[in-house]
PDB file of C-alpha atoms and ligand atoms in Angstrom:
ATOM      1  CA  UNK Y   1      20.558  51.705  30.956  1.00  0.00           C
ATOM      2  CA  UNK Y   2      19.551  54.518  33.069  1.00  0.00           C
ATOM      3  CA  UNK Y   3      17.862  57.274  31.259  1.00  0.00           C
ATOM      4  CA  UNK Y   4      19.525  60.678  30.880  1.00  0.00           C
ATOM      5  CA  UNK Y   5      18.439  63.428  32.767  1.00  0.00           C
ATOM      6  CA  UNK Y   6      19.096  66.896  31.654  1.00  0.00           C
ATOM      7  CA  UNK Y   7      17.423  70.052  33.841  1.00  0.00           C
ATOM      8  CA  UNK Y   8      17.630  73.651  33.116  1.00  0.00           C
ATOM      9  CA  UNK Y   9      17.573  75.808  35.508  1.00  0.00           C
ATOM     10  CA  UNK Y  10      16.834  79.311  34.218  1.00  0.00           C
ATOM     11  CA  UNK Y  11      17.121  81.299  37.352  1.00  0.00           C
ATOM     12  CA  UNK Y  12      15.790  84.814  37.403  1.00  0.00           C
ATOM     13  CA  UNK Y  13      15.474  85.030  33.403  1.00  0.00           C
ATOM     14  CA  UNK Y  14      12.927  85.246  30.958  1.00  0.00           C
ATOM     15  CA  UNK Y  15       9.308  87.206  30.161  1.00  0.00           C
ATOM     16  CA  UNK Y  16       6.320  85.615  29.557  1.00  0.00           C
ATOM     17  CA  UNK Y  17       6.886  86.277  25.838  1.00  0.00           C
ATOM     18  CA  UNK Y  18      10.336  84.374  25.952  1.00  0.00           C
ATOM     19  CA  UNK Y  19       8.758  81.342  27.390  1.00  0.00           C
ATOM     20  CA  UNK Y  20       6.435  81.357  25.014  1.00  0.00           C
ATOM     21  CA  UNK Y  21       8.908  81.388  22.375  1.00  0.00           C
ATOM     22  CA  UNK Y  22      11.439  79.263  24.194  1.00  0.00           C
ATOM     23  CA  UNK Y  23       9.135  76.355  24.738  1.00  0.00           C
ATOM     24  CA  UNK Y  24       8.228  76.730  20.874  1.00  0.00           C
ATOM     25  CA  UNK Y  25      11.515  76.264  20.038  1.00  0.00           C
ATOM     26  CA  UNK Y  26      11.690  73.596  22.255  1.00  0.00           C
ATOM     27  CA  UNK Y  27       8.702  71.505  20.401  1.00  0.00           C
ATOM     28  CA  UNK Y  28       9.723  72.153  17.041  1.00  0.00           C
ATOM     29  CA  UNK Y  29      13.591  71.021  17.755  1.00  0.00           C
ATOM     30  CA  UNK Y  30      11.733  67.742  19.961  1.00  0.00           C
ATOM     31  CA  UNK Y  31       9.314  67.010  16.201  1.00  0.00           C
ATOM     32  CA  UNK Y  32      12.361  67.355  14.169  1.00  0.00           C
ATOM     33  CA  UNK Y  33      14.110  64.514  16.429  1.00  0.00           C
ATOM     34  CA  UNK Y  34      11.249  62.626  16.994  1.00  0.00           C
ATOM     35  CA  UNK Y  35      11.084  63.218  20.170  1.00  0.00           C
ATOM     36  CA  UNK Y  36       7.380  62.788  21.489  1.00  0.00           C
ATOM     37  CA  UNK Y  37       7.588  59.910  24.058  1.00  0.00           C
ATOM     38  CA  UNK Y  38       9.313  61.017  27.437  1.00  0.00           C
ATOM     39  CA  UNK Y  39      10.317  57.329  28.226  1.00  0.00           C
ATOM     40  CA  UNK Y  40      12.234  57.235  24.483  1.00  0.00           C
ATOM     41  CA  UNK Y  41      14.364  60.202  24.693  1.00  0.00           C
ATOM     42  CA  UNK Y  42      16.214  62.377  27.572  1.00  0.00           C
ATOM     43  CA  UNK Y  43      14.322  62.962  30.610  1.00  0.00           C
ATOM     44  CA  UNK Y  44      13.880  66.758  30.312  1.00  0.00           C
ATOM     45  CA  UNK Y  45      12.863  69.493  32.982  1.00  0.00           C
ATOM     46  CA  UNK Y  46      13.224  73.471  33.115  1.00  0.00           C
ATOM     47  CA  UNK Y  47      13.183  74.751  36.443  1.00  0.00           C
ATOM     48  CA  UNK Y  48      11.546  78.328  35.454  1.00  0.00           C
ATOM     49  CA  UNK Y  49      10.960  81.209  37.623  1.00  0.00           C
ATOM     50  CA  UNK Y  50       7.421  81.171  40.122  1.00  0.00           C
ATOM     51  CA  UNK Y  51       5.302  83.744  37.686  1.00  0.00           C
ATOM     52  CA  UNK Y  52       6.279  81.520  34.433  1.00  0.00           C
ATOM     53  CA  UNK Y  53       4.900  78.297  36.072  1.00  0.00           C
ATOM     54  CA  UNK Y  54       1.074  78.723  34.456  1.00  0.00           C
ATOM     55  CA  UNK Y  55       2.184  79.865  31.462  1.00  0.00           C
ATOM     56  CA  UNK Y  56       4.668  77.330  31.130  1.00  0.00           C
ATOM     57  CA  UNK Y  57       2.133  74.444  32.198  1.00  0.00           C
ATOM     58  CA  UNK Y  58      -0.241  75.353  30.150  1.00  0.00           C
ATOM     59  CA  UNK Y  59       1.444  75.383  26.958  1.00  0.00           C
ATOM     60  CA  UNK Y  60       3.188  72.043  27.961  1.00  0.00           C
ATOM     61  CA  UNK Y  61      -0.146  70.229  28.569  1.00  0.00           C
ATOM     62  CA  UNK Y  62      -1.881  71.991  25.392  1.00  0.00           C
ATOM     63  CA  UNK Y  63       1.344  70.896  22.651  1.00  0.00           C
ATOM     64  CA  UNK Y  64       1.928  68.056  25.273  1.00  0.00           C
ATOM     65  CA  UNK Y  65       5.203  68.411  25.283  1.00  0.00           C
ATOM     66  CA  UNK Y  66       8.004  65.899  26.686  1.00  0.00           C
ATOM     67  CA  UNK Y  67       8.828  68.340  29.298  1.00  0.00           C
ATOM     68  CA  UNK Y  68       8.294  68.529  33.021  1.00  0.00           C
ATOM     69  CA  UNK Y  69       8.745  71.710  35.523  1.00  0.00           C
ATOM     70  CA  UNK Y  70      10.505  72.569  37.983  1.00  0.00           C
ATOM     71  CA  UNK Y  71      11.034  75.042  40.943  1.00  0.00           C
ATOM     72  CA  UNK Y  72      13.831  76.426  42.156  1.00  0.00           C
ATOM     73  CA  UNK Y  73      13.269  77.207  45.334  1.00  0.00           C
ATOM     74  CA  UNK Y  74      10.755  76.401  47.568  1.00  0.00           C
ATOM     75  CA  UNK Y  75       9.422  77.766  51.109  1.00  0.00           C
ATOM     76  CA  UNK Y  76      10.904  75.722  54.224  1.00  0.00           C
ATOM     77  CA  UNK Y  77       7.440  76.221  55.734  1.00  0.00           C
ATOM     78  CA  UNK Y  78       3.786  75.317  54.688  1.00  0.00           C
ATOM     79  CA  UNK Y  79       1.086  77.209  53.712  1.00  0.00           C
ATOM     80  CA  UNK Y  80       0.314  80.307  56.628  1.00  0.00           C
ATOM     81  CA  UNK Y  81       1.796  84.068  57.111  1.00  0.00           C
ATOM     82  CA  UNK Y  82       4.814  83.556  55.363  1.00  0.00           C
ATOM     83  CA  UNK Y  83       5.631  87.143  53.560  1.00  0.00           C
ATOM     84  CA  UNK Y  84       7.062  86.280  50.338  1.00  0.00           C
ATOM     85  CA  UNK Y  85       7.085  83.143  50.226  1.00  0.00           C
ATOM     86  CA  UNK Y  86       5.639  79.947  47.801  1.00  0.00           C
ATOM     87  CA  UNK Y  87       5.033  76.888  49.686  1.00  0.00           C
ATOM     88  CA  UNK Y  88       5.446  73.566  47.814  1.00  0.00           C
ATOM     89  CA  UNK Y  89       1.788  72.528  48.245  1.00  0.00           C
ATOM     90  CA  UNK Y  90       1.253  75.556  45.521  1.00  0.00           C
ATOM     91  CA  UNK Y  91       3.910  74.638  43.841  1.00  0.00           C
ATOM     92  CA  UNK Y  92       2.874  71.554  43.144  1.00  0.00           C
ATOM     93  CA  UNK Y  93      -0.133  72.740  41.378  1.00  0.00           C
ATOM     94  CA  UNK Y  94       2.115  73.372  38.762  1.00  0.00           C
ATOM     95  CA  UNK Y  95       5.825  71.960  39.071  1.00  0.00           C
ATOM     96  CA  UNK Y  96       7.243  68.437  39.569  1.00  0.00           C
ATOM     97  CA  UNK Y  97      10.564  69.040  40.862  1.00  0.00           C
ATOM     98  CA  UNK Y  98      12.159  71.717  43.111  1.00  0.00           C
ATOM     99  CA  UNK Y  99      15.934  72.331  43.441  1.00  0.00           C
ATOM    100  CA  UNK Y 100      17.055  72.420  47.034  1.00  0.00           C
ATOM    101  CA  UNK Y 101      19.980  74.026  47.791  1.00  0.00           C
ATOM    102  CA  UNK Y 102      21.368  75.778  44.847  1.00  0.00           C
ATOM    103  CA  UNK Y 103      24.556  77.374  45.519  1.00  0.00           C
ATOM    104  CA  UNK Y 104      23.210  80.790  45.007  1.00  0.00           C
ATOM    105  CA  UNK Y 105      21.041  80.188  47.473  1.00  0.00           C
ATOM    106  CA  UNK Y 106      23.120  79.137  49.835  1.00  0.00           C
ATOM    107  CA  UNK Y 107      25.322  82.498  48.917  1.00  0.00           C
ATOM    108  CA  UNK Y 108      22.687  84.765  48.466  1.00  0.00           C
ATOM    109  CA  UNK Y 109      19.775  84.152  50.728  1.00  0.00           C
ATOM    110  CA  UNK Y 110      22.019  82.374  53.153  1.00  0.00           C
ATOM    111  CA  UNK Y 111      19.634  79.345  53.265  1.00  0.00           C
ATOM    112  CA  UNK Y 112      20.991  77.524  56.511  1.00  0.00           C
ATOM    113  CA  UNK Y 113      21.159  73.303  56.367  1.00  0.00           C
ATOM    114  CA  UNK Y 114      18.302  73.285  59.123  1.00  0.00           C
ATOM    115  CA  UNK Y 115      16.103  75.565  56.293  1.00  0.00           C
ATOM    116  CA  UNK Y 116      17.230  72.850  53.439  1.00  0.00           C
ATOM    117  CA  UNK Y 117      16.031  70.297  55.695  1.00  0.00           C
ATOM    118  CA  UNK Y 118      12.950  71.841  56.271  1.00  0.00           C
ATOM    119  CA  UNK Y 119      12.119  72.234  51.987  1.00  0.00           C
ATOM    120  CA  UNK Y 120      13.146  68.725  51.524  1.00  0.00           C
ATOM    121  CA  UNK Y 121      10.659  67.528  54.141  1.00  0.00           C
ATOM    122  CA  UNK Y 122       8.000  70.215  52.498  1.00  0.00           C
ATOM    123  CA  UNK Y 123       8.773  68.899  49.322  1.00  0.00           C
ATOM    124  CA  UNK Y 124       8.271  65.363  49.852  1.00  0.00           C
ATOM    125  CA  UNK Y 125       5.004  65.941  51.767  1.00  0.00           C
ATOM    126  CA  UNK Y 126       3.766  67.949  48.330  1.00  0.00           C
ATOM    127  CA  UNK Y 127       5.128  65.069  46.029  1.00  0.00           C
ATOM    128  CA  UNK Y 128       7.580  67.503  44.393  1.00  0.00           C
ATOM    129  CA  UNK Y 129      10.596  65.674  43.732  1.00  0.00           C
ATOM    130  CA  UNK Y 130      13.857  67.658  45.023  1.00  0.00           C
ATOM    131  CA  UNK Y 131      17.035  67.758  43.029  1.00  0.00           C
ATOM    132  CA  UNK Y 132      19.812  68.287  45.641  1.00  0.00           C
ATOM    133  CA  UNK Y 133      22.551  70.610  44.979  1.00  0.00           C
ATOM    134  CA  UNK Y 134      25.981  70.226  46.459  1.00  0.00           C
ATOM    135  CA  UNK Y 135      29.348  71.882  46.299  1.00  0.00           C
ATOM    136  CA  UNK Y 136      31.748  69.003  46.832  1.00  0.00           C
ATOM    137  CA  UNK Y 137      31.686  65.560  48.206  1.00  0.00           C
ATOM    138  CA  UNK Y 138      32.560  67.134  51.646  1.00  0.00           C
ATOM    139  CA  UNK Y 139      28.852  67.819  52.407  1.00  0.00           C
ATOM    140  CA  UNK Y 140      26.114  65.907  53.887  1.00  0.00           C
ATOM    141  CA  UNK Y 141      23.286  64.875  51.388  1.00  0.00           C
ATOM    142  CA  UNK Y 142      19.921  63.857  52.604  1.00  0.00           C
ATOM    143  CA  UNK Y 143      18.759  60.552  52.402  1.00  0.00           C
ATOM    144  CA  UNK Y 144      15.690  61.874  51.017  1.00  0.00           C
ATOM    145  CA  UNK Y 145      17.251  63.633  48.189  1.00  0.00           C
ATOM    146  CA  UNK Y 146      15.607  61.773  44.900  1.00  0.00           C
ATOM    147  CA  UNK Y 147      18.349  63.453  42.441  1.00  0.00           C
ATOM    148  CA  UNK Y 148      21.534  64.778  43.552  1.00  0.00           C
ATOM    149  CA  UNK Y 149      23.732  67.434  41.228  1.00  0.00           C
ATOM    150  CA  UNK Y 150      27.342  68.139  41.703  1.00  0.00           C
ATOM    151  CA  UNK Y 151      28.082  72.054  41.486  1.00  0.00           C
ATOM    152  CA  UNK Y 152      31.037  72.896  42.593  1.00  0.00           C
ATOM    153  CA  UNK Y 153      30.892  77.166  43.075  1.00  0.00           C
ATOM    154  CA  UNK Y 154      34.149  77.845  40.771  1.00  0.00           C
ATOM    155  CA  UNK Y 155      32.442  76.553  38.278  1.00  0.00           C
ATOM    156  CA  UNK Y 156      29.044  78.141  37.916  1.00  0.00           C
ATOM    157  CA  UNK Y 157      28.492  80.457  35.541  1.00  0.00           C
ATOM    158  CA  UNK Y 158      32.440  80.883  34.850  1.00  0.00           C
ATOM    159  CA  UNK Y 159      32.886  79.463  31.809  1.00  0.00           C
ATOM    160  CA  UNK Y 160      35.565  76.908  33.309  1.00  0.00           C
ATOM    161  CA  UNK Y 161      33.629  73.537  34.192  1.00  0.00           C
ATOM    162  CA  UNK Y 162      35.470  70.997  36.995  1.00  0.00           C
ATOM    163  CA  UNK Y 163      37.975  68.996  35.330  1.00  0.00           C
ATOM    164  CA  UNK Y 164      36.463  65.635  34.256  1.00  0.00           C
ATOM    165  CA  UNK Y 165      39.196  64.124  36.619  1.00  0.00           C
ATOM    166  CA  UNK Y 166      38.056  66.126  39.523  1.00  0.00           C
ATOM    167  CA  UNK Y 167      34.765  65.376  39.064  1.00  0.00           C
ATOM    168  CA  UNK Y 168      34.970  61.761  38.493  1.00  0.00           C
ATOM    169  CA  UNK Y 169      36.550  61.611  41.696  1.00  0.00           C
ATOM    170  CA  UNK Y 170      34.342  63.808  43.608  1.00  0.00           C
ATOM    171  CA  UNK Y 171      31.669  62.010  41.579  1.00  0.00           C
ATOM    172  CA  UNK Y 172      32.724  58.550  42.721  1.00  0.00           C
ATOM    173  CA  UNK Y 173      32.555  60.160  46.650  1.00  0.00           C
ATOM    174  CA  UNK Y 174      29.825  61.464  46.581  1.00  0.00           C
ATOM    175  CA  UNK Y 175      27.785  58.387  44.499  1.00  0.00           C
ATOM    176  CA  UNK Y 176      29.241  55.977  47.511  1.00  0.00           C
ATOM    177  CA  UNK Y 177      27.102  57.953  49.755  1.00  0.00           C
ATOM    178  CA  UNK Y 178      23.816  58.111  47.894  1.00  0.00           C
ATOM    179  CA  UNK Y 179      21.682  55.071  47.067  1.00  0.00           C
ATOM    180  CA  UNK Y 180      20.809  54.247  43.081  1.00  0.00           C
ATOM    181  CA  UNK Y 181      19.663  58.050  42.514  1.00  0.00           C
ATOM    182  CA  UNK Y 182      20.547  59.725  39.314  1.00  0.00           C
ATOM    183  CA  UNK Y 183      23.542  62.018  40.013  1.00  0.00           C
ATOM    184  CA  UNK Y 184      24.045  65.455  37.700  1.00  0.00           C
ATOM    185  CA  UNK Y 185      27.217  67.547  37.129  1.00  0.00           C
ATOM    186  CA  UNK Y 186      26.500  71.230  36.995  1.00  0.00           C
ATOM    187  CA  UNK Y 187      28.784  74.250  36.366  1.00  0.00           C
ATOM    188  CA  UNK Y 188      29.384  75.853  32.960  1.00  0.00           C
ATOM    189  CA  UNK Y 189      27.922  72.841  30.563  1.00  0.00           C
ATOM    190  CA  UNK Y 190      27.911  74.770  27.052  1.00  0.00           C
ATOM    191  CA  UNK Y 191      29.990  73.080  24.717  1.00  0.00           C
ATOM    192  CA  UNK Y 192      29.867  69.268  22.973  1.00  0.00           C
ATOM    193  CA  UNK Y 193      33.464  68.525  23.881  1.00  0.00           C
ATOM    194  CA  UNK Y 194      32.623  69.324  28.296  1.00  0.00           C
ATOM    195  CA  UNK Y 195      29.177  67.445  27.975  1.00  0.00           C
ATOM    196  CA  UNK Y 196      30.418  64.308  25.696  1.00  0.00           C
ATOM    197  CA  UNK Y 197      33.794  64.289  28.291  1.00  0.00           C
ATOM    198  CA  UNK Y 198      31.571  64.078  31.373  1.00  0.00           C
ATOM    199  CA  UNK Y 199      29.034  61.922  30.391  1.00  0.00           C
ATOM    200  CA  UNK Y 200      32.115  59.358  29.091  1.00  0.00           C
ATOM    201  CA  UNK Y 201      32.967  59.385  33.004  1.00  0.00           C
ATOM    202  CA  UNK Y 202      29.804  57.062  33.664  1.00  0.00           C
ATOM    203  CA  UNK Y 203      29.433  58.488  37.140  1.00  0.00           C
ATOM    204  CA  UNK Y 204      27.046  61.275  36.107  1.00  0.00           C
ATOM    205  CA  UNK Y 205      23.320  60.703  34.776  1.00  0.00           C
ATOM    206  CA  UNK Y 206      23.053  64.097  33.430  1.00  0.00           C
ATOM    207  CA  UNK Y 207      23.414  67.727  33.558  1.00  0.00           C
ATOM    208  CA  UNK Y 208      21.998  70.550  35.667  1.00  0.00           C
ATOM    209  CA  UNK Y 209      22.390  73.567  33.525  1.00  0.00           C
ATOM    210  CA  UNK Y 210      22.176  77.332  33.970  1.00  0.00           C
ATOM    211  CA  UNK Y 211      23.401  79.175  31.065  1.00  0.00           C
ATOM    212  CA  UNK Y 212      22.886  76.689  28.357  1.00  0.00           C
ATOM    213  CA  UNK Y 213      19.149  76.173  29.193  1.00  0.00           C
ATOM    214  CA  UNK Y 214      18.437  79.516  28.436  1.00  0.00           C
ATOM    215  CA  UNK Y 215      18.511  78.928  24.682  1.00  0.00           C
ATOM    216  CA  UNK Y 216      16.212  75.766  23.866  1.00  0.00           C
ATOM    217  CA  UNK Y 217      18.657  74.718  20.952  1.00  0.00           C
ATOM    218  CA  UNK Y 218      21.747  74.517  23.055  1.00  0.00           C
ATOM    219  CA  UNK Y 219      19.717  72.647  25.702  1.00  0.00           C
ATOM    220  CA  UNK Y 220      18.036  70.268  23.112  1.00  0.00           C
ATOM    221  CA  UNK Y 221      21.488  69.630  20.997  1.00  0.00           C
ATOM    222  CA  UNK Y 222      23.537  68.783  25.460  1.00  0.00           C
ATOM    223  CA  UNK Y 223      20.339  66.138  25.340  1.00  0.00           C
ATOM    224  CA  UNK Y 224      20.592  64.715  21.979  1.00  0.00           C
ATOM    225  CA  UNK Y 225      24.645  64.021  22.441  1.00  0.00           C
ATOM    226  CA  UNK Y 226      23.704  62.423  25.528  1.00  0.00           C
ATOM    227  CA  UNK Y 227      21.332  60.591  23.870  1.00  0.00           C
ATOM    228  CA  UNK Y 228      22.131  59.507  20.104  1.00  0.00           C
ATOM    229  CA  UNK Y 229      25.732  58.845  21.718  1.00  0.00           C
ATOM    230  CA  UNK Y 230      24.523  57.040  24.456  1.00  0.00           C
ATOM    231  CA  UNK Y 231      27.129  58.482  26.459  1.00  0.00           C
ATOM    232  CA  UNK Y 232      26.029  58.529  29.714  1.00  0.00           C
ATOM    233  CA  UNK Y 233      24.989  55.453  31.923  1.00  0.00           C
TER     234      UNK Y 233
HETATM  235  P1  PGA E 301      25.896  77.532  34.561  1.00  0.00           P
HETATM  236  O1  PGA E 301      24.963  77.366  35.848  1.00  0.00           O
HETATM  237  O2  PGA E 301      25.558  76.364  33.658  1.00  0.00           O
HETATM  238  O3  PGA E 301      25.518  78.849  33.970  1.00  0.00           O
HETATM  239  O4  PGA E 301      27.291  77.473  35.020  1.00  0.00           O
HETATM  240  C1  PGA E 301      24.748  76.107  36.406  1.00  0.00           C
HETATM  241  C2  PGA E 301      23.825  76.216  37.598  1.00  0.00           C
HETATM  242  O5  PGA E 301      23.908  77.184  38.347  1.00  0.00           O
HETATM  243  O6  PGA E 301      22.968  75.340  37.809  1.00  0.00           O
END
């Protein structure tokens, strides 16, 4: 059985005070499931904003928590006179994964596919694992991509996820061009009735979620469905 992943993503949210009392929440919700050992539960990661990362780390290492971190962005270019920028070598000091190619990204900050190319290569130099996002099957995905998640733009942050048809078939498309690399839906994952339909697909390892991760008990309860059902693959 492959292990199921679940990722927050928590965009440009949260004070040093709410991670504090997010990742609290988080360990007390993990004790009450018996959740200690990484390899017998979810895989779990929060992608937190760059300032968070210490803060985060630290309290992960002290509680050791069954949590890794995440980026969710990460400079195309290395360390040097880069205004602005945090280059994965740094990130790494702290983080273990880095999205690549988030939609809002791509909308916002108009990152170009040469620019993705360029933070994939970073990221692999700097051992941080990158998740890569995509909108549809229609797009190329890296060959170095070492997680791929399926967003599709109407559906993030909309309230109306992809139809689990849709997906399964845009699922299936894009799984026949990626090797034996978890693949993650994304896109308005709240309730138990989206999360236990997708996972029942068996094309999907997993969720990326925005929304959902910002509260720890909504993220833990989308794991533990995956999990105690043993719903997805
Ligand atoms: P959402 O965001 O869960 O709030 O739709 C998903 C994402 O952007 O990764």
């Amino acid at each position: 059985m492959r292990q199921p992943l679940v990722i927050g993503n928590w965009k440009s949210n949260k004070s040093i005070e709410e991670t504090h009392d997010w990742l609290l929440l988080f360990k007390e919700k993990c004790e009450e499931l018996g959740w200690s050992d990484p390899e017998n539960m979810p895989t779990c990661i929060i992608c937190v904003p760059f300032p968070l990362l210490p803060v985060a780390k630290e309290y992960i290492d002290t509680h050791h928590l069954p949590l890794s971190l995440g980026v969710q962005d990460i400079s195309p270019y290395g360390e040097g006179a880069y205004t602005g920028e945090v280059n994965a070598q740094l990130a790494h000091e702290f983080a273990s994964y880095v999205l690549i190619g988030h939609a809002e990204r791509r909308k916002y900050f108009h990152e170009t596919e040469q620019e993705l190319a360029f933070e994939l290569l970073e990221a692999k130099t700097h051992e941080l694992t990158p998740i890569f996002c995509t909108p549809s099957e229609n797009e190329s995905i890296p060959q170095s991509a070492d997680i791929v998640a399926y967003e599709p733009t109407f559906a993030i942050g909309t309230g109306t996820p992809d139809t689990p048809e849709h997906a399964l078939m845009v699922g299936n498309k894009i799984r026949a061009k990626i090797s034996a690399i978890p693949l993650l839906y994304g896109g308005s994952v709240y309730d138990d009735a989206t999360v236990k339909s997708f996972c029942k697909l068996g094309v999907f390892d997993g969720f990326l979620l925005g929304t959902a991760s910002l509260d720890p008990v909504v993220f833990v309860h989308i794991a533990e469905i995956m999990w105690k059902e043993q719903l997805c693959p």
